[in-house]
């Protein structure tokens, strides 16, 4: 419980103590501001040094290539060693830059303005990523219940519109959060962010599709797809991604591609082999949605532009998701092979 002084002498004593404490607070705050100044100077000099290093390394690479023609085998070995080290530098600089403030890209500048979104320590970065995964999980549950209600309980166009509106908001939010994650050194592939732009567009178009025969023809297929993809598959994805995140945090690492720890790799491959069939099934469902919509577009009663737009969006989603997932798995496999060879 707080001590409350009674009587003038106790009050004066309390005031004197507070005065001393106040001096201490002022001193601590002065020190804090001084350190902040030092930190911003260090950030500035680090950023400048990295830019200078990049420029000089680029020039050196060109010069080394030119020298190569007239060299002895020993000199060639020296050059190979230098080139090997140069190849590692971009990754090191990328990691360093994820702890330095930088100018926001076009999208973040438009949405947030030029506010600094770089988190300055590993814990905050993990916490932000963790929150992003939890946000997706909560929305997955809400969207699952919503799509189930629309599919099996209430068939009402206004409720469908509300569902599509929620999807638009959800995907927009993801694009912003993912851009912030990328600024903080996340290696999310460009396609996954672009995929959310396409999904925002698709949900926006679905929102404007007027009630009618064609809408009703596609409605059940669309809602069942949402139940599967946004509800079920996204839940499995959450389980895999947050599993990776917690294991990486326990190992003090940030990226699974850089990791050779046996336990982690085998967990990751088990997770992936379980997840991949469901992911690919979802991708082919996107293709099926696209084909269905293009078939509907051939019907004489089809007047709505939304049919072709949604068809194109589903085809784009199928191609991007399918080939990017194949690429990710191939890259992980090759990485694994290289690391087992080098051990
Ligand atoms: N959305 C958002 N972020 C993703 C992502 C996705 N689909 N796939 C990977 N990432 C993130 C990872 O969390 C990781 O972030 P970090 O650098 O902050 O740690 C980074 O991108 C690199 O991940 P990577 O090592 O390439 O892949 P992974 O092992 O984390 O995941 C897959 C691999 C195949 C499971 C994942 O890419 C995936 O789920 N793809 C399919 C998505 C899909 O098809 N969705 C269909 C429509 S919903």
Coordinates of C-alpha atoms and ligand atoms in Angstrom, one line a residue:
X1 CA 0.0 0.0 0.0
X2 CA 1.2 3.6 -0.7
X3 CA 2.4 5.6 2.3
X4 CA 0.4 8.8 2.7
X5 CA 2.1 11.4 4.9
X6 CA 0.2 13.0 7.8
X7 CA 1.4 16.1 9.5
X8 CA 3.6 18.9 8.1
X9 CA 6.9 17.3 9.0
X10 CA 6.1 14.1 7.2
X11 CA 4.9 16.1 4.2
X12 CA 8.2 18.1 4.1
X13 CA 10.2 14.8 4.5
X14 CA 8.2 13.2 1.6
X15 CA 8.7 16.3 -0.6
X16 CA 12.5 16.1 0.0
X17 CA 12.5 12.5 -0.9
X18 CA 10.5 13.2 -4.0
X19 CA 12.9 16.0 -5.0
X20 CA 15.8 13.6 -4.8
X21 CA 14.0 11.0 -6.8
X22 CA 13.0 13.8 -9.3
X23 CA 16.7 14.7 -9.8
X24 CA 17.4 11.0 -10.5
X25 CA 14.5 10.8 -13.0
X26 CA 15.9 13.8 -14.8
X27 CA 19.4 12.4 -14.9
X28 CA 18.2 9.0 -16.2
X29 CA 16.1 10.7 -18.9
X30 CA 19.0 13.0 -19.9
X31 CA 21.2 9.8 -20.3
X32 CA 18.4 8.1 -22.3
X33 CA 18.2 11.0 -24.7
X34 CA 22.0 11.1 -25.0
X35 CA 22.1 7.4 -25.8
X36 CA 19.3 7.8 -28.4
X37 CA 21.3 10.5 -30.1
X38 CA 24.3 8.1 -30.1
X39 CA 22.1 5.3 -31.5
X40 CA 20.8 7.5 -34.3
X41 CA 24.4 8.5 -35.2
X42 CA 25.5 4.8 -35.2
X43 CA 22.5 3.9 -37.4
X44 CA 23.3 6.6 -39.8
X45 CA 27.0 5.6 -40.0
X46 CA 26.1 1.9 -40.4
X47 CA 23.7 2.6 -43.2
X48 CA 26.3 4.8 -45.0
X49 CA 29.0 2.2 -44.5
X50 CA 26.8 -0.6 -45.9
X51 CA 26.0 1.5 -49.0
X52 CA 29.7 2.3 -49.5
X53 CA 30.6 -1.4 -49.1
X54 CA 28.0 -2.5 -51.6
X55 CA 29.3 0.0 -54.2
X56 CA 32.9 -0.9 -53.7
X57 CA 32.2 -4.7 -53.8
X58 CA 30.4 -4.2 -57.1
X59 CA 33.4 -2.4 -58.6
X60 CA 35.8 -5.0 -57.1
X61 CA 33.7 -7.8 -58.7
X62 CA 34.0 -6.2 -62.1
X63 CA 37.8 -5.6 -61.7
X64 CA 38.4 -9.2 -60.5
X65 CA 36.6 -10.6 -63.6
X66 CA 38.9 -8.4 -65.8
X67 CA 42.0 -9.6 -63.9
X68 CA 41.1 -13.3 -64.3
X69 CA 42.4 -13.6 -67.8
X70 CA 46.1 -13.2 -67.1
X71 CA 46.7 -14.9 -63.8
X72 CA 48.8 -17.8 -62.3
X73 CA 46.9 -20.7 -60.6
X74 CA 47.9 -19.4 -57.1
X75 CA 46.5 -16.0 -57.9
X76 CA 43.4 -17.6 -59.2
X77 CA 43.0 -19.4 -55.8
X78 CA 43.2 -16.0 -54.1
X79 CA 40.6 -14.6 -56.4
X80 CA 38.3 -17.6 -55.8
X81 CA 38.5 -17.0 -52.1
X82 CA 37.7 -13.3 -52.4
X83 CA 34.8 -14.1 -54.7
X84 CA 33.4 -16.7 -52.2
X85 CA 33.5 -14.1 -49.4
X86 CA 31.9 -11.5 -51.7
X87 CA 29.0 -13.9 -52.4
X88 CA 28.1 -14.1 -48.7
X89 CA 28.1 -10.4 -48.1
X90 CA 24.6 -9.6 -49.5
X91 CA 23.0 -11.9 -46.9
X92 CA 25.0 -10.3 -44.1
X93 CA 24.1 -6.8 -45.2
X94 CA 20.4 -7.8 -45.5
X95 CA 20.5 -9.1 -41.9
X96 CA 22.3 -5.9 -40.7
X97 CA 19.8 -3.7 -42.5
X98 CA 16.8 -5.4 -40.8
X99 CA 18.0 -3.7 -37.6
X100 CA 18.4 -0.3 -39.2
X101 CA 15.7 2.3 -39.9
X102 CA 15.0 2.7 -43.6
X103 CA 12.7 4.6 -45.9
X104 CA 9.4 2.8 -46.4
X105 CA 8.5 1.3 -49.8
X106 CA 5.8 2.9 -51.9
X107 CA 2.9 0.9 -50.4
X108 CA 3.8 1.5 -46.8
X109 CA 4.5 5.2 -47.5
X110 CA 1.0 5.5 -49.1
X111 CA -0.8 3.6 -46.2
X112 CA 1.2 4.7 -43.2
X113 CA 3.2 7.7 -44.3
X114 CA 6.9 7.9 -43.7
X115 CA 6.9 6.4 -40.2
X116 CA 9.8 4.2 -39.1
X117 CA 8.5 0.6 -38.9
X118 CA 11.9 -1.1 -38.0
X119 CA 11.8 -3.0 -34.7
X120 CA 15.2 -2.7 -33.1
X121 CA 15.7 -6.1 -31.4
X122 CA 15.1 -9.8 -32.1
X123 CA 12.5 -10.2 -29.3
X124 CA 10.2 -7.5 -30.8
X125 CA 10.6 -9.0 -34.2
X126 CA 9.6 -12.5 -33.0
X127 CA 6.7 -10.9 -31.0
X128 CA 5.5 -9.1 -34.1
X129 CA 5.6 -12.2 -36.3
X130 CA 3.9 -14.2 -33.5
X131 CA 1.1 -11.6 -33.3
X132 CA 0.8 -11.8 -37.1
X133 CA 0.3 -15.6 -37.0
X134 CA -2.2 -15.3 -34.1
X135 CA -4.1 -12.6 -36.0
X136 CA -4.4 -14.9 -39.0
X137 CA -5.6 -17.7 -36.7
X138 CA -8.3 -15.6 -35.1
X139 CA -9.5 -14.4 -38.5
X140 CA -9.4 -18.0 -39.8
X141 CA -11.8 -19.1 -37.0
X142 CA -14.1 -16.1 -37.7
X143 CA -14.1 -16.7 -41.4
X144 CA -14.7 -20.4 -41.0
X145 CA -17.8 -19.8 -38.9
X146 CA -19.0 -17.1 -41.3
X147 CA -18.5 -19.2 -44.4
X148 CA -20.1 -22.2 -42.7
X149 CA -23.2 -20.1 -41.8
X150 CA -23.5 -18.7 -45.4
X151 CA -23.0 -22.1 -46.9
X152 CA -25.3 -24.2 -44.7
X153 CA -27.5 -22.0 -42.5
X154 CA -28.5 -18.7 -44.1
X155 CA -28.7 -17.9 -47.8
X156 CA -28.9 -14.2 -47.9
X157 CA -27.0 -11.9 -50.4
X158 CA -26.4 -9.2 -47.8
X159 CA -24.7 -11.7 -45.4
X160 CA -22.6 -12.9 -48.4
X161 CA -21.6 -9.3 -49.0
X162 CA -20.6 -8.9 -45.3
X163 CA -18.5 -12.0 -45.6
X164 CA -16.7 -10.7 -48.7
X165 CA -16.2 -7.3 -47.1
X166 CA -14.6 -9.0 -44.2
X167 CA -12.3 -10.9 -46.6
X168 CA -11.3 -7.5 -48.3
X169 CA -10.4 -6.0 -45.0
X170 CA -8.5 -9.1 -43.9
X171 CA -6.4 -9.3 -47.0
X172 CA -5.7 -5.6 -47.0
X173 CA -4.5 -5.9 -43.3
X174 CA -2.3 -8.8 -44.3
X175 CA -0.6 -6.8 -47.0
X176 CA 0.3 -4.0 -44.6
X177 CA 1.5 -6.4 -41.8
X178 CA 3.6 -8.4 -44.4
X179 CA 5.2 -5.2 -45.7
X180 CA 6.2 -4.3 -42.1
X181 CA 7.5 -7.9 -41.6
X182 CA 9.6 -7.5 -44.8
X183 CA 11.0 -4.2 -43.6
X184 CA 12.1 -6.1 -40.5
X185 CA 14.1 -8.7 -42.4
X186 CA 11.4 -11.4 -43.0
X187 CA 12.1 -13.4 -46.2
X188 CA 8.5 -13.7 -47.3
X189 CA 8.5 -14.3 -51.0
X190 CA 7.1 -11.4 -53.1
X191 CA 4.4 -13.7 -54.5
X192 CA 2.7 -14.3 -51.1
X193 CA 2.3 -10.6 -50.6
X194 CA 1.1 -10.1 -54.2
X195 CA -1.2 -13.1 -53.7
X196 CA -2.9 -11.1 -50.9
X197 CA -3.4 -8.1 -53.3
X198 CA -5.0 -10.4 -55.9
X199 CA -7.2 -11.9 -53.1
X200 CA -8.3 -8.4 -52.0
X201 CA -9.2 -7.6 -55.6
X202 CA -11.0 -11.0 -56.0
X203 CA -13.1 -10.5 -52.8
X204 CA -13.8 -6.9 -53.9
X205 CA -15.2 -8.1 -57.2
X206 CA -17.2 -10.9 -55.5
X207 CA -18.7 -8.2 -53.2
X208 CA -20.0 -6.3 -56.2
X209 CA -21.4 -9.3 -58.1
X210 CA -25.2 -8.7 -58.2
X211 CA -27.6 -11.4 -57.1
X212 CA -28.9 -13.5 -60.0
X213 CA -28.8 -16.9 -61.6
X214 CA -25.1 -16.9 -62.3
X215 CA -24.2 -15.7 -58.8
X216 CA -26.3 -18.6 -57.4
X217 CA -24.6 -21.0 -59.7
X218 CA -21.2 -20.2 -58.3
X219 CA -22.2 -19.4 -54.7
X220 CA -22.0 -23.0 -53.2
X221 CA -18.8 -23.8 -54.9
X222 CA -17.2 -20.5 -53.7
X223 CA -18.4 -21.0 -50.1
X224 CA -17.2 -24.6 -49.9
X225 CA -13.8 -23.5 -51.3
X226 CA -13.6 -20.8 -48.6
X227 CA -14.4 -23.3 -45.9
X228 CA -11.6 -25.6 -47.2
X229 CA -9.0 -23.0 -48.0
X230 CA -9.5 -20.2 -45.6
X231 CA -10.7 -22.4 -42.7
X232 CA -9.1 -25.8 -42.9
X233 CA -5.8 -25.2 -44.9
X234 CA -5.0 -21.9 -43.2
X235 CA -5.4 -23.6 -39.8
X236 CA -2.8 -26.3 -40.9
X237 CA -0.5 -23.5 -42.2
X238 CA -0.8 -21.7 -38.8
X239 CA 0.2 -24.9 -37.1
X240 CA 3.3 -25.3 -39.4
X241 CA 4.4 -21.6 -39.4
X242 CA 4.0 -21.1 -35.7
X243 CA 5.8 -24.4 -35.1
X244 CA 8.7 -23.1 -37.2
X245 CA 8.7 -19.8 -35.4
X246 CA 8.8 -21.2 -31.9
X247 CA 11.5 -23.7 -32.8
X248 CA 13.6 -21.0 -34.4
X249 CA 13.2 -18.8 -31.4
X250 CA 14.3 -21.6 -29.1
X251 CA 17.4 -22.0 -31.3
X252 CA 18.0 -18.2 -31.4
X253 CA 17.7 -18.2 -35.2
X254 CA 15.6 -16.2 -37.5
X255 CA 15.5 -18.1 -40.8
X256 CA 15.0 -21.8 -41.4
X257 CA 16.9 -21.8 -44.7
X258 CA 20.2 -21.0 -42.8
X259 CA 19.7 -23.8 -40.3
X260 CA 21.4 -27.1 -40.3
X261 CA 20.2 -28.4 -36.9
X262 CA 19.1 -32.0 -37.5
X263 CA 16.0 -31.9 -35.2
X264 CA 14.6 -28.7 -36.8
X265 CA 15.2 -29.9 -40.4
X266 CA 13.4 -33.2 -39.8
X267 CA 10.5 -31.5 -38.0
X268 CA 10.2 -29.0 -40.9
X269 CA 10.2 -31.8 -43.6
X270 CA 7.6 -33.8 -41.6
X271 CA 5.4 -30.7 -41.4
X272 CA 5.9 -29.9 -45.1
X273 CA 5.1 -33.4 -46.3
X274 CA 1.9 -33.4 -44.2
X275 CA 0.9 -29.9 -45.4
X276 CA 1.8 -30.1 -49.1
X277 CA -1.0 -32.5 -50.3
X278 CA -3.6 -30.2 -48.8
X279 CA -2.0 -27.1 -50.3
X280 CA -1.8 -28.6 -53.7
X281 CA -5.4 -29.8 -53.5
X282 CA -6.4 -26.1 -52.7
X283 CA -4.3 -24.9 -55.7
X284 CA -6.2 -27.2 -58.0
X285 CA -9.5 -26.1 -56.5
X286 CA -8.5 -22.6 -57.5
X287 CA -7.9 -23.8 -61.1
X288 CA -11.3 -25.6 -61.0
X289 CA -12.9 -22.3 -59.8
X290 CA -11.3 -20.5 -62.7
X291 CA -12.4 -23.0 -65.3
X292 CA -15.9 -23.1 -63.9
X293 CA -16.1 -19.3 -64.2
X294 CA -14.8 -19.3 -67.7
X295 CA -17.4 -21.9 -68.7
X296 CA -20.1 -19.8 -67.1
X297 CA -18.8 -16.8 -69.1
X298 CA -19.7 -18.7 -72.3
X299 CA -23.4 -19.0 -71.3
X300 CA -25.8 -16.7 -73.3
X301 CA -27.4 -15.3 -70.1
X302 CA -24.0 -14.2 -68.7
X303 CA -24.0 -10.4 -68.6
X304 CA -21.9 -9.8 -65.5
X305 CA -18.3 -8.7 -66.0
X306 CA -17.5 -10.1 -62.5
X307 CA -17.5 -13.7 -63.9
X308 CA -14.5 -13.2 -66.2
X309 CA -12.7 -11.0 -63.6
X310 CA -13.0 -13.6 -60.9
X311 CA -12.0 -16.4 -63.4
X312 CA -8.8 -14.5 -64.3
X313 CA -8.0 -13.9 -60.6
X314 CA -8.5 -17.6 -59.7
X315 CA -6.2 -18.6 -62.6
X316 CA -3.6 -16.1 -61.5
X317 CA -3.8 -17.4 -57.9
X318 CA -3.5 -21.0 -59.1
X319 CA -0.4 -20.3 -61.2
X320 CA 1.3 -18.1 -58.6
X321 CA 0.6 -20.4 -55.7
X322 CA 1.4 -23.6 -57.4
X323 CA 4.7 -22.6 -59.0
X324 CA 5.9 -20.6 -56.0
X325 CA 5.2 -23.5 -53.6
X326 CA 7.0 -25.9 -56.0
X327 CA 9.9 -23.3 -56.1
X328 CA 10.0 -23.0 -52.3
X329 CA 10.1 -26.8 -51.8
X330 CA 12.8 -27.2 -54.5
X331 CA 15.0 -24.5 -53.0
X332 CA 14.6 -26.1 -49.5
X333 CA 15.5 -29.5 -51.0
X334 CA 18.6 -28.2 -52.8
X335 CA 19.7 -26.2 -49.6
X336 CA 19.4 -29.4 -47.6
X337 CA 21.4 -31.4 -50.1
X338 CA 24.2 -28.7 -50.2
X339 CA 24.3 -28.6 -46.4
X340 CA 24.5 -32.4 -46.0
X341 CA 27.4 -32.4 -48.6
X342 CA 29.3 -29.7 -46.7
X343 CA 29.0 -31.4 -43.3
Ligands
LIG1 N1 2.3 -16.3 -46.4 C1 3.0 -15.5 -45.6 N2 4.3 -15.7 -45.2 C2 4.9 -16.8 -45.7 C3 4.2 -17.7 -46.6 C4 2.8 -17.4 -46.9 N3 2.1 -18.2 -47.7 N4 5.0 -18.7 -46.9 C5 6.2 -18.5 -46.2 N5 6.1 -17.3 -45.5 C6 7.2 -16.7 -44.7 C7 7.7 -17.6 -43.6 O1 7.0 -17.4 -42.4 C8 9.2 -17.1 -43.5 O2 9.1 -15.9 -42.7 P1 10.4 -15.4 -41.9 O3 11.5 -15.1 -42.9 O4 9.9 -14.1 -41.2 O5 10.8 -16.5 -40.9 C9 9.5 -16.7 -44.9 O6 8.3 -16.5 -45.6 C10 10.3 -17.7 -45.6 O7 9.6 -18.9 -45.6 P2 10.1 -20.2 -46.4 O8 11.3 -20.8 -45.7 O9 10.3 -19.9 -47.8 O10 8.9 -21.2 -46.3 P3 8.2 -21.9 -45.0 O11 8.9 -23.1 -44.7 O12 7.9 -20.9 -43.9 O13 6.7 -22.3 -45.7 C11 5.2 -23.3 -47.3 C12 6.7 -23.1 -46.9 C13 5.2 -24.1 -48.6 C14 4.5 -24.1 -46.2 C15 4.5 -21.9 -47.4 O14 5.2 -21.1 -48.3 C16 3.1 -22.0 -47.8 O15 2.3 -22.2 -46.9 N6 2.8 -21.9 -49.1 C17 1.5 -22.1 -49.6 C18 0.6 -20.9 -49.4 C19 -0.6 -21.1 -50.3 O16 -0.6 -21.8 -51.3 N7 -1.7 -20.5 -49.9 C20 -2.9 -20.7 -50.7 C21 -3.9 -19.7 -50.6 S1 -4.4 -19.4 -49.0

